[in-house]
Amino acid sequence: MFGPRGVRRSGRGRWADERRGRHRPHSPAPLGSSVGGASRRRLWSVPAQAGPVVPLELGNPLQLTETMRTRLLAAVRALVSDPALDGAGDPARLAAVVLMAKAKVATNYRTTITAKELGRWVGLKPSRIAHQVLPELREREVLGSNETTSAAGRVTGLECWVIPMYRAQHGGDRRHVLALSRVELIVLLKLIETLFAPGWVHKDGSVTPAGMLADRTGRGAATDRLGLLLMVLSSNSKGWLQLCSGSVDTSRGRPAATAGRLLGCSPAAGAKVLARLQERGLLTVDRRETASGLNARSRVRLLPVAQAHGVPVREAREAAACGVFRPR
DNA sequence: CGCGAGCCATAAACTGGGTT
DNA sequence: AACCCAGTTTATGGCTCGCG
């Protein structure tokens, strides 16, 4: 019971402290705090202007309004840093995000999925989902699930609901960070589809293309996906990532520290994620140093976001052209 | 004395075989 | 056919040693 997870926990124990201290409860990060303040007030104004439901223009999900972006960032961060997921692996945390995004208001914030399908979303094999990820989520009371079975008794799917969001949706407070509206859920789903949907053909023949990280599988795949999502949601309309403030490990640099804090892992791991995403042409990291080598002024640009807003980024086009979108 | 490259222990994730 | 388990592979981060 405490076999693999117990070992793993102790292995990550060092970082758990860091996660708890810096990143955990309502972290003082600039983006997080702005959600509680200004944007919440903006959200209040929505019912006033919304008379008849305006049919939503679902444009490029990488072109989010500031309100939507902060709202989705707050939701994703709240979910992945939920106390119940403290110390959980990235596959489990990413799976929770995917299941939240796939929740349908019409079915009481539930969604039906198979381990195989969820595995394609997360970038892991079905066996890992079924034996590690789902049990971990259930054990932590993050995931409620019913197996749906065919008449023959075969398991045909898993009806899932993400408990923290389910509670928030029924808690009566529509401003709760996890009480996402129907539209917000759809936009979040569209966004993660763009980033790492496995890609599939619908029954009617329409195609949901594979996302940018669809072919990134195996070890670290969930970390890369979660990192990209969090960074996209933490960047402005020009694609510049909001870097963390304060002092950081100078050997790793501020971008690595930012990635690490977003993901709740060490700066070293954050640097790895940045390097892998950079290699895929999804972002660029400029680390400029002054002559003395101090005061390194760094910046990170999320190229898909920049492109979506029409910012001419030549390297980005080239990178995108050379096989970033590679459906399997 | 400070920094960087390479090495090593670890565990994450896959693979294949056996079982119900 | 799906599921479970054990073994194997391999990426990963910390540590040590060597160099400037």
Short mmCIF file of C-alpha atoms (C1' of nucleotides) in Angstrom, two decimals:
data_model
loop_
_atom_site.label_atom_id
_atom_site.label_comp_id
_atom_site.label_asym_id
_atom_site.label_seq_id
_atom_site.Cartn_x
_atom_site.Cartn_y
_atom_site.Cartn_z
CA MET A 1 0.00 0.00 0.00
CA PHE A 2 2.73 2.39 0.90
CA GLY A 3 5.09 0.74 -1.51
CA PRO A 4 5.92 2.88 -4.47
CA ARG A 5 4.24 6.02 -3.21
CA GLY A 6 5.91 5.94 0.14
CA VAL A 7 9.28 5.73 -1.44
CA ARG A 8 8.45 8.44 -3.90
CA ARG A 9 7.22 10.76 -1.20
CA SER A 10 10.44 10.53 0.68
CA GLY A 11 12.31 11.03 -2.54
CA ARG A 12 10.51 14.28 -3.13
CA GLY A 13 10.38 15.27 0.47
CA ARG A 14 12.99 17.89 -0.01
CA TRP A 15 10.79 19.67 -2.49
CA ALA A 16 7.63 19.18 -0.56
CA ASP A 17 8.89 21.69 1.95
CA GLU A 18 9.60 24.11 -0.80
CA ARG A 19 6.25 23.50 -2.35
CA ARG A 20 4.49 24.05 0.91
CA GLY A 21 6.44 27.14 1.76
CA ARG A 22 6.59 29.04 -1.46
CA HIS A 23 3.97 27.76 -3.70
CA ARG A 24 1.23 26.33 -1.59
CA PRO A 25 -1.64 28.01 0.08
CA HIS A 26 -2.66 31.12 -1.76
CA SER A 27 0.84 31.82 -2.74
CA PRO A 28 1.89 35.44 -2.82
CA ALA A 29 2.78 35.22 -6.48
CA PRO A 30 1.67 38.29 -8.35
CA LEU A 31 -0.70 36.53 -10.67
CA GLY A 32 -2.34 34.55 -7.95
CA SER A 33 -3.05 37.56 -5.85
CA SER A 34 -4.43 39.59 -8.70
CA VAL A 35 -7.07 36.96 -9.14
CA GLY A 36 -8.43 37.55 -5.73
CA GLY A 37 -8.59 41.27 -6.22
CA ALA A 38 -9.10 43.09 -9.43
CA SER A 39 -10.29 40.32 -11.69
CA ARG A 40 -12.81 39.12 -9.17
CA ARG A 41 -14.38 42.51 -9.25
CA ARG A 42 -14.43 42.37 -13.00
CA LEU A 43 -16.18 39.04 -12.87
CA TRP A 44 -18.94 40.61 -10.85
CA SER A 45 -19.85 42.80 -13.74
CA VAL A 46 -20.59 39.88 -16.03
CA PRO A 47 -24.18 39.18 -14.97
CA ALA A 48 -25.03 42.86 -15.38
CA GLN A 49 -24.07 42.97 -19.03
CA ALA A 50 -25.24 39.49 -19.85
CA GLY A 51 -28.87 39.64 -20.65
CA PRO A 52 -29.57 36.96 -23.23
CA VAL A 53 -26.81 34.44 -23.45
CA VAL A 54 -24.53 35.63 -26.18
CA PRO A 55 -23.39 32.75 -28.38
CA LEU A 56 -19.74 32.40 -27.56
CA GLU A 57 -17.23 33.04 -30.25
CA LEU A 58 -14.75 30.28 -29.64
CA GLY A 59 -11.76 31.71 -31.36
CA ASN A 60 -8.20 30.74 -30.80
CA PRO A 61 -8.03 29.47 -27.22
CA LEU A 62 -4.55 30.93 -26.99
CA GLN A 63 -6.13 34.37 -27.38
CA LEU A 64 -7.67 34.67 -23.97
CA THR A 65 -9.02 37.83 -22.48
CA GLU A 66 -7.20 38.95 -19.40
CA THR A 67 -10.20 38.09 -17.27
CA MET A 68 -10.46 34.60 -18.67
CA ARG A 69 -6.75 34.00 -18.41
CA THR A 70 -6.54 34.96 -14.76
CA ARG A 71 -9.68 33.01 -13.97
CA LEU A 72 -8.38 29.83 -15.61
CA LEU A 73 -4.94 30.25 -14.08
CA ALA A 74 -6.46 30.59 -10.64
CA ALA A 75 -8.58 27.50 -11.19
CA VAL A 76 -5.73 25.34 -12.44
CA ARG A 77 -3.40 26.50 -9.72
CA ALA A 78 -6.02 26.00 -7.07
CA LEU A 79 -6.63 22.47 -8.26
CA VAL A 80 -3.04 21.33 -8.63
CA SER A 81 -2.05 22.89 -5.33
CA ASP A 82 -5.10 21.63 -3.50
CA PRO A 83 -4.06 20.21 -0.12
CA ALA A 84 -5.39 16.85 -1.22
CA LEU A 85 -2.83 16.79 -4.04
CA ASP A 86 0.05 17.84 -1.84
CA GLY A 87 2.99 15.65 -2.79
CA ALA A 88 1.08 13.95 -5.61
CA GLY A 89 2.87 13.20 -8.83
CA ASP A 90 2.47 15.31 -11.90
CA PRO A 91 0.55 12.61 -13.76
CA ALA A 92 -2.10 12.68 -11.07
CA ARG A 93 -2.22 16.46 -10.96
CA LEU A 94 -2.44 16.74 -14.73
CA ALA A 95 -5.12 14.08 -14.86
CA ALA A 96 -7.15 16.10 -12.37
CA VAL A 97 -6.85 19.16 -14.59
CA VAL A 98 -7.89 17.20 -17.68
CA LEU A 99 -10.87 15.72 -15.91
CA MET A 100 -11.89 19.12 -14.62
CA ALA A 101 -11.71 20.60 -18.09
CA LYS A 102 -13.72 17.75 -19.55
CA ALA A 103 -16.46 18.11 -16.97
CA LYS A 104 -19.86 18.91 -18.44
CA VAL A 105 -22.31 21.16 -16.65
CA ALA A 106 -25.16 19.15 -18.14
CA THR A 107 -23.97 15.96 -16.43
CA ASN A 108 -23.44 17.59 -13.06
CA TYR A 109 -19.78 18.31 -13.68
CA ARG A 110 -18.96 14.75 -14.56
CA THR A 111 -17.27 13.24 -17.54
CA THR A 112 -16.84 9.73 -18.81
CA ILE A 113 -13.47 8.51 -19.92
CA THR A 114 -11.39 5.36 -20.12
CA ALA A 115 -7.95 4.81 -18.69
CA LYS A 116 -6.71 4.44 -22.22
CA GLU A 117 -8.09 7.78 -23.30
CA LEU A 118 -6.89 9.58 -20.18
CA GLY A 119 -3.51 8.03 -20.75
CA ARG A 120 -3.34 9.60 -24.18
CA TRP A 121 -4.16 12.97 -22.67
CA VAL A 122 -1.51 12.66 -19.99
CA GLY A 123 1.09 11.00 -22.21
CA LEU A 124 1.31 7.75 -20.28
CA LYS A 125 0.31 4.16 -20.90
CA PRO A 126 -3.14 3.01 -19.79
CA SER A 127 -1.70 0.64 -17.21
CA ARG A 128 0.01 3.49 -15.43
CA ILE A 129 -3.21 5.49 -15.39
CA ALA A 130 -5.26 2.59 -14.13
CA HIS A 131 -2.82 1.36 -11.51
CA GLN A 132 -1.13 4.48 -10.27
CA VAL A 133 -2.83 7.66 -11.29
CA LEU A 134 -6.50 6.89 -10.75
CA PRO A 135 -5.98 5.04 -7.44
CA GLU A 136 -3.85 7.89 -6.21
CA LEU A 137 -6.53 10.42 -7.07
CA ARG A 138 -9.21 8.32 -5.43
CA GLU A 139 -7.15 7.71 -2.34
CA ARG A 140 -6.59 11.43 -1.97
CA GLU A 141 -10.31 12.03 -2.43
CA VAL A 142 -9.72 14.21 -5.45
CA LEU A 143 -11.59 11.96 -7.80
CA GLY A 144 -15.02 10.42 -7.49
CA SER A 145 -15.77 7.74 -10.01
CA ASN A 146 -18.27 5.12 -11.08
CA GLU A 147 -17.37 2.40 -13.48
CA THR A 148 -19.80 2.13 -16.33
CA THR A 149 -20.22 -1.42 -17.47
CA SER A 150 -21.84 -2.98 -20.45
CA ALA A 151 -24.53 -5.60 -20.15
CA ALA A 152 -21.86 -8.27 -20.38
CA GLY A 153 -20.16 -6.86 -17.32
CA ARG A 154 -17.25 -5.42 -19.17
CA VAL A 155 -15.95 -2.08 -17.99
CA THR A 156 -16.71 0.35 -20.75
CA GLY A 157 -15.70 3.57 -19.09
CA LEU A 158 -15.25 5.55 -15.97
CA GLU A 159 -17.64 8.27 -14.92
CA CYS A 160 -15.47 10.76 -13.07
CA TRP A 161 -15.88 13.97 -11.19
CA VAL A 162 -13.20 16.11 -9.64
CA ILE A 163 -14.23 16.47 -6.02
CA PRO A 164 -12.67 19.89 -5.25
CA MET A 165 -14.43 21.41 -8.25
CA TYR A 166 -17.65 19.50 -7.61
CA ARG A 167 -17.74 20.91 -4.08
CA ALA A 168 -17.01 24.43 -5.32
CA GLN A 169 -19.74 24.24 -7.96
CA HIS A 170 -22.29 23.20 -5.36
CA GLY A 171 -20.94 25.49 -2.67
CA GLY A 172 -23.10 28.42 -3.71
CA ASP A 173 -20.26 30.85 -4.31
CA ARG A 174 -19.98 31.44 -8.03
CA ARG A 175 -16.82 33.44 -7.46
CA HIS A 176 -14.98 30.46 -6.01
CA VAL A 177 -11.86 29.88 -8.07
CA LEU A 178 -12.95 26.33 -8.88
CA ALA A 179 -16.57 27.21 -9.66
CA LEU A 180 -15.90 27.59 -13.37
CA SER A 181 -18.82 28.48 -15.57
CA ARG A 182 -19.89 26.46 -18.58
CA VAL A 183 -18.08 28.82 -20.91
CA GLU A 184 -14.96 28.82 -18.79
CA LEU A 185 -14.88 25.03 -18.77
CA ILE A 186 -15.24 24.96 -22.53
CA VAL A 187 -12.44 27.45 -23.03
CA LEU A 188 -10.20 25.51 -20.67
CA LEU A 189 -10.91 22.32 -22.58
CA LYS A 190 -10.22 24.05 -25.89
CA LEU A 191 -6.97 25.34 -24.49
CA ILE A 192 -5.68 22.01 -23.27
CA GLU A 193 -6.82 20.47 -26.55
CA THR A 194 -4.63 22.95 -28.37
CA LEU A 195 -1.72 22.22 -26.09
CA PHE A 196 -1.83 18.47 -25.71
CA ALA A 197 -4.97 16.79 -26.95
CA PRO A 198 -4.16 13.31 -28.20
CA GLY A 199 -6.07 13.96 -31.38
CA TRP A 200 -9.01 11.99 -32.63
CA VAL A 201 -11.66 11.70 -35.30
CA HIS A 202 -15.25 12.24 -34.22
CA LYS A 203 -18.07 10.00 -35.30
CA ASP A 204 -19.31 12.69 -37.65
CA GLY A 205 -15.92 12.77 -39.32
CA SER A 206 -14.70 16.03 -37.87
CA VAL A 207 -11.20 15.95 -36.53
CA THR A 208 -9.73 17.29 -33.32
CA PRO A 209 -6.09 17.69 -34.24
CA ALA A 210 -3.35 16.52 -31.94
CA GLY A 211 -2.03 19.15 -29.62
CA MET A 212 1.49 20.51 -29.53
CA LEU A 213 2.70 18.00 -26.96
CA ALA A 214 0.64 15.06 -28.14
CA ASP A 215 3.67 13.03 -29.09
CA ARG A 216 5.53 13.88 -25.91
CA THR A 217 5.01 10.67 -23.96
CA GLY A 218 6.69 8.73 -21.21
CA ARG A 219 8.68 10.00 -18.35
CA GLY A 220 8.15 13.67 -17.66
CA ALA A 221 5.33 13.95 -20.20
CA ALA A 222 2.80 14.99 -17.59
CA THR A 223 5.22 17.52 -16.14
CA ASP A 224 5.82 19.10 -19.53
CA ARG A 225 2.11 19.32 -20.25
CA LEU A 226 1.26 20.84 -16.91
CA GLY A 227 4.17 23.21 -17.17
CA LEU A 228 3.15 24.41 -20.60
CA LEU A 229 -0.43 24.94 -19.51
CA LEU A 230 0.57 26.89 -16.42
CA MET A 231 3.05 28.98 -18.35
CA VAL A 232 0.60 29.77 -21.13
CA LEU A 233 -1.87 30.89 -18.48
CA SER A 234 0.87 32.95 -16.81
CA SER A 235 1.92 34.89 -19.87
CA ASN A 236 0.59 38.15 -21.24
CA SER A 237 -0.88 38.69 -24.67
CA LYS A 238 2.54 39.15 -26.18
CA GLY A 239 3.58 35.78 -24.87
CA TRP A 240 5.93 37.00 -22.18
CA LEU A 241 5.88 34.84 -19.13
CA GLN A 242 5.27 36.58 -15.83
CA LEU A 243 8.43 35.72 -13.94
CA CYS A 244 8.44 35.22 -10.22
CA SER A 245 9.70 37.95 -8.00
CA GLY A 246 12.12 37.80 -5.15
CA SER A 247 15.52 36.26 -4.88
CA VAL A 248 16.16 33.06 -6.78
CA ASP A 249 18.93 30.55 -7.07
CA THR A 250 21.38 32.45 -9.26
CA SER A 251 22.85 29.32 -10.76
CA ARG A 252 19.49 28.27 -12.15
CA GLY A 253 18.07 31.66 -12.98
CA ARG A 254 14.69 33.28 -12.68
CA PRO A 255 13.00 31.42 -15.52
CA ALA A 256 13.87 28.09 -13.96
CA ALA A 257 12.72 29.29 -10.57
CA THR A 258 9.45 30.50 -12.08
CA ALA A 259 8.81 27.20 -13.79
CA GLY A 260 9.69 25.37 -10.61
CA ARG A 261 7.31 27.42 -8.52
CA LEU A 262 4.48 27.07 -11.01
CA LEU A 263 4.92 23.33 -10.99
CA GLY A 264 5.78 23.04 -7.33
CA CYS A 265 9.09 21.38 -8.06
CA SER A 266 12.74 22.31 -7.76
CA PRO A 267 14.30 24.97 -9.97
CA ALA A 268 16.43 22.21 -11.46
CA ALA A 269 13.34 20.38 -12.61
CA GLY A 270 11.87 23.66 -13.81
CA ALA A 271 14.94 24.27 -15.90
CA LYS A 272 14.56 20.83 -17.48
CA VAL A 273 10.98 21.54 -18.40
CA LEU A 274 11.96 24.85 -19.95
CA ALA A 275 14.74 23.19 -21.89
CA ARG A 276 12.44 20.50 -23.28
CA LEU A 277 9.75 22.97 -24.26
CA GLN A 278 12.34 25.21 -25.81
CA GLU A 279 13.68 22.31 -27.79
CA ARG A 280 10.23 21.83 -29.24
CA GLY A 281 10.08 25.47 -30.28
CA LEU A 282 7.26 26.24 -27.88
CA LEU A 283 9.12 28.90 -25.96
CA THR A 284 12.34 30.85 -25.91
CA VAL A 285 14.41 31.66 -22.87
CA ASP A 286 16.61 34.73 -22.99
CA ARG A 287 19.05 34.88 -20.18
CA ARG A 288 20.90 38.11 -20.47
CA GLU A 289 23.70 38.89 -18.11
CA THR A 290 25.35 42.14 -17.29
CA ALA A 291 29.05 42.49 -17.78
CA SER A 292 29.66 41.61 -14.16
CA GLY A 293 27.58 38.48 -14.52
CA LEU A 294 25.16 39.67 -11.90
CA ASN A 295 21.63 40.92 -12.22
CA ALA A 296 20.82 38.55 -15.01
CA ARG A 297 17.74 39.90 -16.71
CA SER A 298 15.89 36.97 -18.15
CA ARG A 299 12.67 36.56 -19.99
CA VAL A 300 10.64 33.72 -21.34
CA ARG A 301 8.34 33.92 -24.32
CA LEU A 302 5.59 31.44 -25.02
CA LEU A 303 5.71 31.34 -28.79
CA PRO A 304 2.26 29.90 -29.46
CA VAL A 305 0.72 32.68 -27.40
CA ALA A 306 2.72 35.32 -29.19
CA GLN A 307 1.74 33.87 -32.55
CA ALA A 308 -1.91 33.66 -31.61
CA HIS A 309 -1.90 37.37 -30.97
CA GLY A 310 -0.29 38.07 -34.28
CA VAL A 311 3.08 38.95 -32.90
CA PRO A 312 5.55 38.22 -35.65
CA VAL A 313 7.95 35.70 -34.25
CA ARG A 314 10.01 34.31 -37.04
CA GLU A 315 11.75 31.63 -35.04
CA ALA A 316 8.38 30.55 -33.81
CA ARG A 317 7.03 29.96 -37.29
CA GLU A 318 10.09 28.02 -38.23
CA ALA A 319 9.94 25.99 -35.09
CA ALA A 320 6.27 25.29 -35.61
CA ALA A 321 6.93 24.27 -39.17
CA CYS A 322 9.55 21.73 -38.29
CA GLY A 323 7.42 19.12 -36.75
CA VAL A 324 6.01 20.52 -33.58
CA PHE A 325 2.58 19.47 -34.76
CA ARG A 326 3.26 15.87 -35.38
CA PRO A 327 0.16 13.74 -34.99
CA ARG A 328 0.80 10.13 -34.35
"C1'" DC B 1 38.82 29.31 -4.49
"C1'" DG B 2 35.00 28.91 -7.76
"C1'" DC B 3 32.89 26.68 -11.49
"C1'" DG B 4 31.53 23.07 -14.69
"C1'" DA B 5 31.42 18.39 -16.58
"C1'" DG B 6 30.81 13.73 -15.83
"C1'" DC B 7 29.35 9.86 -12.83
"C1'" DC B 8 26.19 7.28 -10.02
"C1'" DA B 9 22.19 6.01 -7.39
"C1'" DT B 10 17.34 6.25 -7.79
"C1'" DA B 11 12.86 5.67 -9.24
"C1'" DA B 12 9.59 6.50 -13.08
"C1'" DA B 13 7.67 4.19 -16.76
"C1'" DC B 14 7.64 0.67 -20.21
"C1'" DT B 15 7.45 -4.29 -21.68
"C1'" DG B 16 6.23 -8.84 -21.64
"C1'" DG B 17 4.42 -12.91 -19.57
"C1'" DG B 18 1.05 -15.16 -16.79
"C1'" DT B 19 -3.67 -15.30 -14.84
"C1'" DT B 20 -8.68 -14.82 -14.34
"C1'" DA C 1 -9.91 -9.92 -23.71
"C1'" DA C 2 -8.74 -7.40 -19.83
"C1'" DC C 3 -6.00 -7.28 -15.89
"C1'" DC C 4 -2.05 -7.80 -12.84
"C1'" DC C 5 2.68 -8.40 -11.67
"C1'" DA C 6 7.66 -8.61 -12.07
"C1'" DG C 7 11.65 -7.38 -14.52
"C1'" DT C 8 14.11 -4.11 -17.40
"C1'" DT C 9 15.20 0.18 -19.27
"C1'" DT C 10 16.29 4.82 -18.93
"C1'" DA C 11 15.74 9.70 -17.59
"C1'" DT C 12 16.79 12.35 -13.66
"C1'" DG C 13 18.99 15.09 -10.01
"C1'" DG C 14 22.64 15.18 -6.68
"C1'" DC C 15 27.42 14.46 -5.86
"C1'" DT C 16 32.22 14.26 -6.74
"C1'" DC C 17 36.24 15.23 -9.07
"C1'" DG C 18 39.02 17.92 -12.11
"C1'" DC C 19 40.12 22.22 -14.26
"C1'" DG C 20 40.77 27.22 -14.70
#
